[in-house]
mmCIF file of C-alpha atoms in Angstrom:
data_model
loop_
_atom_site.group_PDB
_atom_site.id
_atom_site.type_symbol
_atom_site.label_atom_id
_atom_site.label_comp_id
_atom_site.label_asym_id
_atom_site.label_seq_id
_atom_site.Cartn_x
_atom_site.Cartn_y
_atom_site.Cartn_z
ATOM 1 C CA MET A 1 -62.887 -5.076 -33.597
ATOM 2 C CA SER A 2 -64.030 -2.445 -36.079
ATOM 3 C CA CYS A 3 -63.581 -3.259 -39.747
ATOM 4 C CA TYR A 4 -63.983 0.139 -41.405
ATOM 5 C CA ARG A 5 -62.782 0.255 -44.981
ATOM 6 C CA PHE A 6 -61.356 3.488 -46.398
ATOM 7 C CA GLU A 7 -64.641 4.307 -48.125
ATOM 8 C CA ASP A 8 -66.542 3.897 -44.839
ATOM 9 C CA LEU A 9 -64.626 6.702 -43.165
ATOM 10 C CA PHE A 10 -65.765 10.320 -42.928
ATOM 11 C CA ILE A 11 -64.671 13.577 -41.344
ATOM 12 C CA GLY A 12 -66.035 13.819 -37.802
ATOM 13 C CA GLN A 13 -66.271 10.059 -37.299
ATOM 14 C CA ARG A 14 -65.534 9.224 -33.650
ATOM 15 C CA GLU A 15 -64.778 6.221 -31.500
ATOM 16 C CA GLN A 16 -63.772 5.928 -27.865
ATOM 17 C CA PHE A 17 -63.092 3.348 -25.144
ATOM 18 C CA GLN A 18 -61.955 3.208 -21.519
ATOM 19 C CA VAL A 19 -59.051 1.566 -19.727
ATOM 20 C CA ASP A 20 -58.136 1.282 -16.039
ATOM 21 C CA VAL A 21 -54.403 1.653 -15.470
ATOM 22 C CA THR A 22 -53.044 -1.105 -13.218
ATOM 23 C CA ALA A 23 -49.790 -1.946 -11.477
ATOM 24 C CA ASP A 24 -49.569 -5.079 -13.682
ATOM 25 C CA MET A 25 -49.536 -2.860 -16.782
ATOM 26 C CA MET A 26 -46.647 -0.905 -15.301
ATOM 27 C CA SER A 27 -44.737 -4.127 -14.566
ATOM 28 C CA ALA A 28 -45.310 -5.384 -18.096
ATOM 29 C CA PHE A 29 -44.144 -2.094 -19.603
ATOM 30 C CA LEU A 30 -41.040 -2.211 -17.422
ATOM 31 C CA GLN A 31 -40.324 -5.740 -18.629
ATOM 32 C CA ILE A 32 -40.699 -4.708 -22.266
ATOM 33 C CA SER A 33 -38.956 -1.342 -22.188
ATOM 34 C CA GLY A 34 -36.368 -1.793 -19.482
ATOM 35 C CA ASP A 35 -37.117 1.755 -18.306
ATOM 36 C CA THR A 36 -36.225 1.527 -14.626
ATOM 37 C CA ASN A 37 -36.294 5.261 -14.027
ATOM 38 C CA PRO A 38 -37.302 5.708 -10.365
ATOM 39 C CA LEU A 39 -40.059 8.173 -11.276
ATOM 40 C CA HIS A 40 -41.979 5.156 -12.566
ATOM 41 C CA VAL A 41 -40.709 2.590 -10.093
ATOM 42 C CA SER A 42 -40.517 4.369 -6.724
ATOM 43 C CA GLY A 43 -43.437 6.117 -5.114
ATOM 44 C CA GLU A 44 -41.074 7.699 -2.587
ATOM 45 C CA TYR A 45 -38.878 9.168 -5.314
ATOM 46 C CA ALA A 46 -41.913 10.460 -7.198
ATOM 47 C CA ARG A 47 -43.299 12.141 -4.064
ATOM 48 C CA LEU A 48 -39.891 13.697 -3.381
ATOM 49 C CA ASN A 49 -40.220 15.286 -6.807
ATOM 50 C CA GLY A 50 -43.674 16.706 -6.285
ATOM 51 C CA PHE A 51 -45.892 13.946 -7.649
ATOM 52 C CA ARG A 52 -48.473 12.163 -5.510
ATOM 53 C CA ASP A 53 -47.261 8.703 -6.527
ATOM 54 C CA ARG A 54 -45.062 7.009 -9.126
ATOM 55 C CA LEU A 55 -45.900 8.147 -12.623
ATOM 56 C CA VAL A 56 -47.376 5.948 -15.293
ATOM 57 C CA TYR A 57 -45.060 5.847 -18.308
ATOM 58 C CA GLY A 58 -46.092 8.369 -20.960
ATOM 59 C CA LEU A 59 -45.603 5.772 -23.648
ATOM 60 C CA LEU A 60 -47.739 3.287 -21.746
ATOM 61 C CA THR A 61 -50.588 5.784 -21.764
ATOM 62 C CA SER A 62 -49.838 6.474 -25.428
ATOM 63 C CA SER A 63 -49.853 2.784 -26.245
ATOM 64 C CA PHE A 64 -53.635 2.986 -26.075
ATOM 65 C CA LEU A 65 -53.485 5.201 -29.144
ATOM 66 C CA SER A 66 -52.375 2.064 -30.949
ATOM 67 C CA THR A 67 -55.489 0.344 -29.591
ATOM 68 C CA LEU A 68 -57.640 3.257 -30.709
ATOM 69 C CA VAL A 69 -56.638 2.964 -34.346
ATOM 70 C CA GLY A 70 -55.866 -0.743 -34.478
ATOM 71 C CA VAL A 71 -59.102 -1.887 -32.863
ATOM 72 C CA TYR A 72 -61.662 0.939 -33.010
ATOM 73 C CA LEU A 73 -61.002 3.558 -35.709
ATOM 74 C CA PRO A 74 -60.475 2.295 -38.353
ATOM 75 C CA GLY A 75 -59.740 -1.109 -36.799
ATOM 76 C CA GLN A 76 -58.660 -4.220 -38.670
ATOM 77 C CA TYR A 77 -57.470 -2.517 -41.878
ATOM 78 C CA CYS A 78 -55.410 0.116 -40.095
ATOM 79 C CA ILE A 79 -51.732 0.654 -40.653
ATOM 80 C CA LEU A 80 -50.421 3.252 -38.229
ATOM 81 C CA GLN A 81 -47.953 5.589 -39.937
ATOM 82 C CA GLN A 82 -47.284 8.494 -37.618
ATOM 83 C CA VAL A 83 -47.975 9.564 -34.051
ATOM 84 C CA GLU A 84 -47.385 12.971 -32.508
ATOM 85 C CA ALA A 85 -48.246 12.912 -28.833
ATOM 86 C CA VAL A 86 -47.991 15.508 -26.103
ATOM 87 C CA PHE A 87 -48.053 14.483 -22.442
ATOM 88 C CA LEU A 88 -50.141 17.120 -20.727
ATOM 89 C CA ALA A 89 -50.613 15.852 -17.184
ATOM 90 C CA PRO A 90 -49.449 12.987 -14.932
ATOM 91 C CA VAL A 91 -51.194 9.653 -15.016
ATOM 92 C CA TYR A 92 -51.261 7.382 -11.943
ATOM 93 C CA ILE A 93 -52.020 3.729 -11.275
ATOM 94 C CA GLY A 94 -55.757 3.424 -10.692
ATOM 95 C CA ASP A 95 -56.701 6.159 -13.159
ATOM 96 C CA ARG A 96 -59.568 5.384 -15.520
ATOM 97 C CA LEU A 97 -58.610 6.661 -18.938
ATOM 98 C CA THR A 98 -60.956 7.502 -21.784
ATOM 99 C CA ILE A 99 -59.258 7.311 -25.160
ATOM 100 C CA ALA A 100 -61.182 9.113 -27.917
ATOM 101 C CA GLY A 101 -60.367 9.788 -31.540
ATOM 102 C CA GLU A 102 -62.003 11.762 -34.317
ATOM 103 C CA ILE A 103 -61.165 11.800 -38.030
ATOM 104 C CA THR A 104 -60.123 15.334 -38.990
ATOM 105 C CA HIS A 105 -58.726 14.878 -42.515
ATOM 106 C CA ILE A 106 -59.025 12.354 -45.326
ATOM 107 C CA SER A 107 -56.731 12.192 -48.310
ATOM 108 C CA ASN A 108 -58.216 10.050 -51.086
ATOM 109 C CA SER A 109 -55.108 10.212 -53.263
ATOM 110 C CA VAL A 110 -52.912 8.372 -50.756
ATOM 111 C CA ARG A 111 -55.650 6.670 -48.706
ATOM 112 C CA GLN A 112 -54.555 8.283 -45.462
ATOM 113 C CA VAL A 113 -56.682 9.641 -42.646
ATOM 114 C CA GLU A 114 -55.674 11.960 -39.854
ATOM 115 C CA ILE A 115 -57.119 11.407 -36.416
ATOM 116 C CA THR A 116 -57.076 13.843 -33.530
ATOM 117 C CA ALA A 117 -56.994 11.878 -30.306
ATOM 118 C CA ARG A 118 -57.459 12.753 -26.662
ATOM 119 C CA VAL A 119 -56.791 10.724 -23.528
ATOM 120 C CA SER A 120 -58.641 11.964 -20.439
ATOM 121 C CA ASN A 121 -58.713 10.724 -16.871
ATOM 122 C CA GLN A 122 -61.662 10.063 -14.562
ATOM 123 C CA ASP A 123 -61.871 13.797 -13.740
ATOM 124 C CA ASN A 124 -62.157 14.582 -17.473
ATOM 125 C CA LYS A 125 -58.701 16.137 -17.343
ATOM 126 C CA ARG A 126 -56.859 15.769 -20.631
ATOM 127 C CA VAL A 127 -53.611 13.851 -20.044
ATOM 128 C CA VAL A 128 -52.471 13.230 -23.621
ATOM 129 C CA LYS A 129 -53.294 14.947 -26.900
ATOM 130 C CA ALA A 130 -52.196 13.397 -30.146
ATOM 131 C CA LYS A 131 -52.404 13.550 -33.921
ATOM 132 C CA LEU A 132 -52.212 10.250 -35.742
ATOM 133 C CA LYS A 133 -51.827 9.466 -39.419
ATOM 134 C CA VAL A 134 -53.224 6.160 -40.524
ATOM 135 C CA GLY A 135 -53.217 4.301 -43.812
ATOM 136 C CA LEU A 136 -55.785 1.698 -44.828
ATOM 137 C CA LEU A 137 -54.923 -1.767 -46.059
ATOM 138 C CA ASP A 138 -56.828 -3.298 -48.935
ATOM 139 C CA GLY A 139 -57.287 -6.372 -46.786
ATOM 140 C CA MET B 1 -48.792 32.370 -57.174
ATOM 141 C CA ASP B 2 -45.246 31.085 -56.860
ATOM 142 C CA VAL B 3 -45.808 27.353 -56.849
ATOM 143 C CA HIS B 4 -42.096 26.605 -56.755
ATOM 144 C CA ALA B 5 -41.483 28.669 -53.623
ATOM 145 C CA ARG B 6 -44.479 27.227 -51.778
ATOM 146 C CA LEU B 7 -43.593 23.710 -52.819
ATOM 147 C CA GLN B 8 -40.014 24.183 -51.704
ATOM 148 C CA ASP B 9 -41.257 25.292 -48.269
ATOM 149 C CA ILE B 10 -43.362 22.143 -48.066
ATOM 150 C CA PHE B 11 -40.395 19.974 -49.043
ATOM 151 C CA ARG B 12 -38.233 21.694 -46.433
ATOM 152 C CA ASP B 13 -40.857 21.070 -43.758
ATOM 153 C CA ILE B 14 -41.530 17.435 -44.664
ATOM 154 C CA PHE B 15 -37.858 16.526 -44.973
ATOM 155 C CA ASP B 16 -36.881 18.756 -42.040
ATOM 156 C CA SER B 17 -34.155 20.401 -44.069
ATOM 157 C CA ALA B 18 -34.072 24.209 -43.966
ATOM 158 C CA ASN B 19 -31.664 24.500 -46.890
ATOM 159 C CA LEU B 20 -33.179 21.957 -49.245
ATOM 160 C CA VAL B 21 -33.392 23.258 -52.807
ATOM 161 C CA ILE B 22 -35.679 21.671 -55.369
ATOM 162 C CA ASP B 23 -35.932 22.301 -59.076
ATOM 163 C CA ARG B 24 -37.994 20.878 -61.929
ATOM 164 C CA SER B 25 -35.678 17.908 -62.333
ATOM 165 C CA THR B 26 -35.704 16.881 -58.649
ATOM 166 C CA SER B 27 -37.076 13.407 -57.975
ATOM 167 C CA ALA B 28 -37.097 10.862 -55.143
ATOM 168 C CA LYS B 29 -33.621 9.602 -56.025
ATOM 169 C CA ASP B 30 -32.208 13.055 -55.196
ATOM 170 C CA ILE B 31 -33.505 13.207 -51.617
ATOM 171 C CA GLU B 32 -32.266 10.482 -49.297
ATOM 172 C CA ASP B 33 -35.246 10.475 -46.933
ATOM 173 C CA TRP B 34 -37.864 10.483 -49.697
ATOM 174 C CA ASP B 35 -39.398 7.108 -48.913
ATOM 175 C CA SER B 36 -42.948 5.818 -49.227
ATOM 176 C CA LEU B 37 -44.158 7.292 -45.954
ATOM 177 C CA SER B 38 -42.592 10.716 -46.473
ATOM 178 C CA HIS B 39 -44.110 10.642 -49.966
ATOM 179 C CA ILE B 40 -47.575 10.214 -48.444
ATOM 180 C CA ASN B 41 -46.942 13.051 -45.986
ATOM 181 C CA LEU B 42 -45.648 15.220 -48.855
ATOM 182 C CA ILE B 43 -48.775 14.652 -50.943
ATOM 183 C CA VAL B 44 -51.127 15.385 -48.043
ATOM 184 C CA ALA B 45 -49.182 18.562 -47.168
ATOM 185 C CA ILE B 46 -49.404 19.724 -50.800
ATOM 186 C CA GLU B 47 -53.148 19.058 -50.915
ATOM 187 C CA LYS B 48 -53.711 21.045 -47.717
ATOM 188 C CA ASP B 49 -51.470 23.953 -48.650
ATOM 189 C CA PHE B 50 -52.804 24.440 -52.177
ATOM 190 C CA LYS B 51 -56.360 23.389 -51.217
ATOM 191 C CA ILE B 52 -56.506 20.789 -53.981
ATOM 192 C CA GLU B 53 -57.237 17.075 -54.126
ATOM 193 C CA PHE B 54 -55.350 14.653 -56.300
ATOM 194 C CA ALA B 55 -57.359 11.803 -57.745
ATOM 195 C CA LEU B 56 -56.342 8.228 -57.049
ATOM 196 C CA GLY B 57 -53.868 7.271 -59.737
ATOM 197 C CA GLU B 58 -53.158 10.844 -60.796
ATOM 198 C CA LEU B 59 -49.778 10.867 -59.117
ATOM 199 C CA GLN B 60 -48.225 7.588 -60.211
ATOM 200 C CA ASP B 61 -46.960 8.809 -63.595
ATOM 201 C CA LEU B 62 -45.272 11.946 -62.267
ATOM 202 C CA LYS B 63 -41.546 11.719 -62.929
ATOM 203 C CA ASN B 64 -40.207 14.761 -61.126
ATOM 204 C CA VAL B 65 -41.016 17.937 -59.215
ATOM 205 C CA GLY B 66 -41.516 19.838 -62.472
ATOM 206 C CA GLU B 67 -44.391 17.577 -63.523
ATOM 207 C CA MET B 68 -45.775 17.865 -59.991
ATOM 208 C CA MET B 69 -45.704 21.671 -60.219
ATOM 209 C CA ASP B 70 -47.490 21.577 -63.573
ATOM 210 C CA LEU B 71 -50.201 19.360 -62.086
ATOM 211 C CA ILE B 72 -50.591 21.615 -59.050
ATOM 212 C CA LYS B 73 -50.984 24.706 -61.271
ATOM 213 C CA LYS B 74 -53.571 22.898 -63.394
ATOM 214 C CA LYS B 75 -55.606 21.823 -60.364
ATOM 215 C CA VAL B 76 -55.458 25.248 -58.737
ATOM 216 C CA GLU B 77 -56.701 26.841 -61.960
ATOM 217 C CA GLN B 78 -59.510 24.308 -62.204
ATOM 218 C CA GLY B 79 -60.598 25.410 -58.740
#
């Protein structure tokens, strides 16, 4: 886990990691959220609606934004304050996602950083774009 | 430079209230959603819009929007 303090951070600082989306993740998200919408549960229903298989939940994909800031940038001293995410393209079970974030703004007065994040799949297609606002704990 | 008008636009955007009116006496107790997180977002929006940076600790003694406007004008003039 990264342990960047506020003073360690700078504009342009980047971190990234990869995740393979599995059927077990989908089952766990279903258990937590209770979202039984057939688009996420039934491959047949998803194909009827023009998708090649059941869709991975947008908020499951976005949950890795929490990992990005909580584990990588800034890591341990992070307190996530705001997330704006846009779902750009479908994600499917078996996709390998790359989650990358870059610091784009730092406010010293309120100890907040803004991070522009991007989630891409194995074909380098952007599936989620997001802006996150993160505070730093004194720890 | 009409600091009041620009600041009011920022307040309206942060608090998502198109008709919000602020004056020199306005403070956090007058706006229901003015909590600690919206305060942070407000400060960052002000810094970006006016292209200024507040120093750590410079904001804690401000009592109302009027004192905020005075500080903004001072920092803009300092360049």
